[in-house]
Short mmCIF file of the C-alpha atoms (twelve columns), coordinates in Angstrom:
data_MODEL
# 
_entry.id   MODEL 
# 
loop_
_atom_site.group_PDB 
_atom_site.id 
_atom_site.type_symbol 
_atom_site.label_atom_id 
_atom_site.label_alt_id 
_atom_site.label_comp_id 
_atom_site.label_asym_id 
_atom_site.label_seq_id 
_atom_site.Cartn_x 
_atom_site.Cartn_y 
_atom_site.Cartn_z 
_atom_site.pdbx_PDB_model_num 
ATOM 1   C CA . MET A 1   21.478  -1.833  -2.066  1 
ATOM 2   C CA . HIS A 2   21.273  -2.186  -5.835  1 
ATOM 3   C CA . GLU A 3   19.697  1.269   -6.050  1 
ATOM 4   C CA . LEU A 4   23.199  2.778   -5.846  1 
ATOM 5   C CA . SER A 5   24.316  1.039   -9.038  1 
ATOM 6   C CA . ILE A 6   21.063  2.098   -10.717 1 
ATOM 7   C CA . ALA A 7   21.514  5.691   -9.538  1 
ATOM 8   C CA . THR A 8   25.100  5.693   -10.810 1 
ATOM 9   C CA . ALA A 9   23.908  4.471   -14.207 1 
ATOM 10  C CA . ILE A 10  21.207  7.179   -14.253 1 
ATOM 11  C CA . VAL A 11  23.775  9.884   -13.453 1 
ATOM 12  C CA . GLU A 12  26.180  8.614   -16.125 1 
ATOM 13  C CA . ARG A 13  23.480  8.365   -18.798 1 
ATOM 14  C CA . ALA A 14  21.936  11.741  -17.939 1 
ATOM 15  C CA . ASP A 15  25.396  13.316  -18.085 1 
ATOM 16  C CA . GLU A 16  26.024  11.751  -21.526 1 
ATOM 17  C CA . LEU A 17  22.670  12.957  -22.844 1 
ATOM 18  C CA . ALA A 18  23.148  16.457  -21.450 1 
ATOM 19  C CA . ARG A 19  26.635  16.782  -22.967 1 
ATOM 20  C CA . ALA A 20  25.372  15.490  -26.334 1 
ATOM 21  C CA . ASP A 21  22.720  18.200  -26.179 1 
ATOM 22  C CA . GLY A 22  25.324  20.866  -25.348 1 
ATOM 23  C CA . THR A 23  24.259  21.342  -21.734 1 
ATOM 24  C CA . ASP A 24  26.872  21.706  -18.993 1 
ATOM 25  C CA . ALA A 25  24.588  21.449  -15.962 1 
ATOM 26  C CA . VAL A 26  21.490  19.412  -15.240 1 
ATOM 27  C CA . SER A 27  18.911  20.618  -12.726 1 
ATOM 28  C CA . ALA A 28  16.595  17.598  -12.729 1 
ATOM 29  C CA . VAL A 29  16.333  14.041  -13.993 1 
ATOM 30  C CA . THR A 30  12.919  12.430  -14.288 1 
ATOM 31  C CA . VAL A 31  12.573  8.660   -14.118 1 
ATOM 32  C CA . ARG A 32  9.597   6.308   -14.287 1 
ATOM 33  C CA . VAL A 33  9.719   3.523   -11.713 1 
ATOM 34  C CA . GLY A 34  7.261   0.652   -11.950 1 
ATOM 35  C CA . GLU A 35  5.660   -0.819  -8.874  1 
ATOM 36  C CA . LEU A 36  7.085   -4.261  -9.737  1 
ATOM 37  C CA . SER A 37  10.528  -3.077  -10.890 1 
ATOM 38  C CA . GLY A 38  12.187  -4.110  -7.648  1 
ATOM 39  C CA . VAL A 39  13.415  -0.558  -7.074  1 
ATOM 40  C CA . VAL A 40  12.573  1.287   -3.865  1 
ATOM 41  C CA . PRO A 41  11.958  4.932   -4.885  1 
ATOM 42  C CA . ASP A 42  13.158  6.428   -1.583  1 
ATOM 43  C CA . ALA A 43  16.351  4.369   -1.705  1 
ATOM 44  C CA . LEU A 44  16.875  5.399   -5.336  1 
ATOM 45  C CA . THR A 45  16.476  9.072   -4.419  1 
ATOM 46  C CA . PHE A 46  19.004  8.731   -1.601  1 
ATOM 47  C CA . ALA A 47  21.433  6.813   -3.828  1 
ATOM 48  C CA . PHE A 48  21.057  9.456   -6.558  1 
ATOM 49  C CA . GLU A 49  22.164  12.141  -4.093  1 
ATOM 50  C CA . VAL A 50  25.310  10.118  -3.369  1 
ATOM 51  C CA . ALA A 51  26.019  9.215   -7.015  1 
ATOM 52  C CA . ARG A 52  25.646  12.768  -8.334  1 
ATOM 53  C CA . ASP A 53  28.415  14.248  -6.143  1 
ATOM 54  C CA . GLY A 54  31.385  15.470  -8.177  1 
ATOM 55  C CA . THR A 55  29.519  15.292  -11.495 1 
ATOM 56  C CA . ALA A 56  27.715  17.763  -13.750 1 
ATOM 57  C CA . LEU A 57  24.570  16.646  -11.934 1 
ATOM 58  C CA . ALA A 58  25.845  17.705  -8.492  1 
ATOM 59  C CA . ALA A 59  22.920  20.104  -8.013  1 
ATOM 60  C CA . ALA A 60  20.324  18.010  -9.848  1 
ATOM 61  C CA . ARG A 61  17.281  16.528  -8.187  1 
ATOM 62  C CA . LEU A 62  15.674  13.228  -9.039  1 
ATOM 63  C CA . VAL A 63  11.985  13.297  -9.918  1 
ATOM 64  C CA . VAL A 64  10.405  9.864   -9.585  1 
ATOM 65  C CA . GLU A 65  7.161   9.077   -11.400 1 
ATOM 66  C CA . HIS A 66  5.513   6.021   -9.870  1 
ATOM 67  C CA . VAL A 67  3.932   3.589   -12.351 1 
ATOM 68  C CA . PRO A 68  1.296   1.279   -10.875 1 
ATOM 69  C CA . ALA A 69  1.232   -2.354  -11.937 1 
ATOM 70  C CA . GLN A 70  -1.672  -3.039  -14.291 1 
ATOM 71  C CA . ALA A 71  -2.686  -6.380  -15.791 1 
ATOM 72  C CA . TYR A 72  -5.104  -7.183  -18.605 1 
ATOM 73  C CA . CYS A 73  -7.675  -9.957  -18.730 1 
ATOM 74  C CA . GLY A 74  -8.197  -11.142 -22.299 1 
ATOM 75  C CA . PRO A 75  -11.460 -13.037 -21.784 1 
ATOM 76  C CA . CYS A 76  -13.355 -10.027 -20.404 1 
ATOM 77  C CA . ALA A 77  -11.133 -7.152  -21.655 1 
ATOM 78  C CA . GLU A 78  -10.665 -5.752  -18.137 1 
ATOM 79  C CA . GLU A 79  -7.531  -3.844  -17.130 1 
ATOM 80  C CA . PHE A 80  -6.922  -3.923  -13.395 1 
ATOM 81  C CA . ALA A 81  -4.390  -3.021  -10.716 1 
ATOM 82  C CA . VAL A 82  -2.443  -6.017  -9.438  1 
ATOM 83  C CA . GLY A 83  -1.291  -4.353  -6.213  1 
ATOM 84  C CA . MET A 84  1.586   -5.316  -3.993  1 
ATOM 85  C CA . PRO A 85  2.154   -8.145  -3.455  1 
ATOM 86  C CA . PRO A 86  0.870   -8.752  -6.987  1 
ATOM 87  C CA . PHE A 87  -2.401  -10.583 -7.451  1 
ATOM 88  C CA . PHE A 88  -3.130  -11.500 -11.074 1 
ATOM 89  C CA . TRP A 89  -6.755  -12.625 -10.747 1 
ATOM 90  C CA . CYS A 90  -9.264  -10.557 -12.662 1 
ATOM 91  C CA . PRO A 91  -11.703 -8.885  -10.259 1 
ATOM 92  C CA . ARG A 92  -14.402 -8.899  -12.943 1 
ATOM 93  C CA . CYS A 93  -14.481 -12.510 -14.183 1 
ATOM 94  C CA . ASP A 94  -12.332 -14.235 -11.515 1 
ATOM 95  C CA . ARG A 95  -9.815  -15.693 -14.008 1 
ATOM 96  C CA . PRO A 96  -6.022  -15.488 -13.892 1 
ATOM 97  C CA . SER A 97  -4.268  -13.003 -16.138 1 
ATOM 98  C CA . SER A 98  -0.867  -13.521 -17.714 1 
ATOM 99  C CA . GLU A 99  -0.570  -10.116 -19.405 1 
ATOM 100 C CA . LEU A 100 1.163   -7.404  -17.404 1 
ATOM 101 C CA . ARG A 101 0.593   -4.026  -19.072 1 
ATOM 102 C CA . SER A 102 2.669   -1.813  -16.763 1 
ATOM 103 C CA . GLY A 103 4.651   -1.883  -13.559 1 
ATOM 104 C CA . ARG A 104 8.128   -3.036  -14.567 1 
ATOM 105 C CA . GLU A 105 9.353   0.306   -15.930 1 
ATOM 106 C CA . LEU A 106 12.684  1.818   -14.974 1 
ATOM 107 C CA . GLU A 107 13.539  4.520   -17.480 1 
ATOM 108 C CA . ILE A 108 14.788  8.071   -17.790 1 
ATOM 109 C CA . THR A 109 12.026  10.200  -19.280 1 
ATOM 110 C CA . GLY A 110 13.440  13.681  -18.925 1 
ATOM 111 C CA . ILE A 111 16.566  15.718  -18.274 1 
ATOM 112 C CA . GLY A 112 16.313  19.406  -17.511 1 
# 
């Protein structure tokens, strides 16, 4: 379960950022997780609860913002959801797209 190593990294980074900001305790960490990131949000939440024990984030909760995968079709300027499993054919002009606009995110966006 690679979510545990990701959760550990989130806890460590959130702790660093909180300390740099002069905060001793963190109540919540918000992360954006893309549909195609390879991260299972429920597993990440569980792993976060394990990784936070014994740290300044011991009482913190993880808030996960889901980011849908969106592709862009240059020939017809259509942005569309690729779904899961991903399907990169434009529903408007029936051409393949090679431009993924969102869906691979895995980032901390807030610490409170």
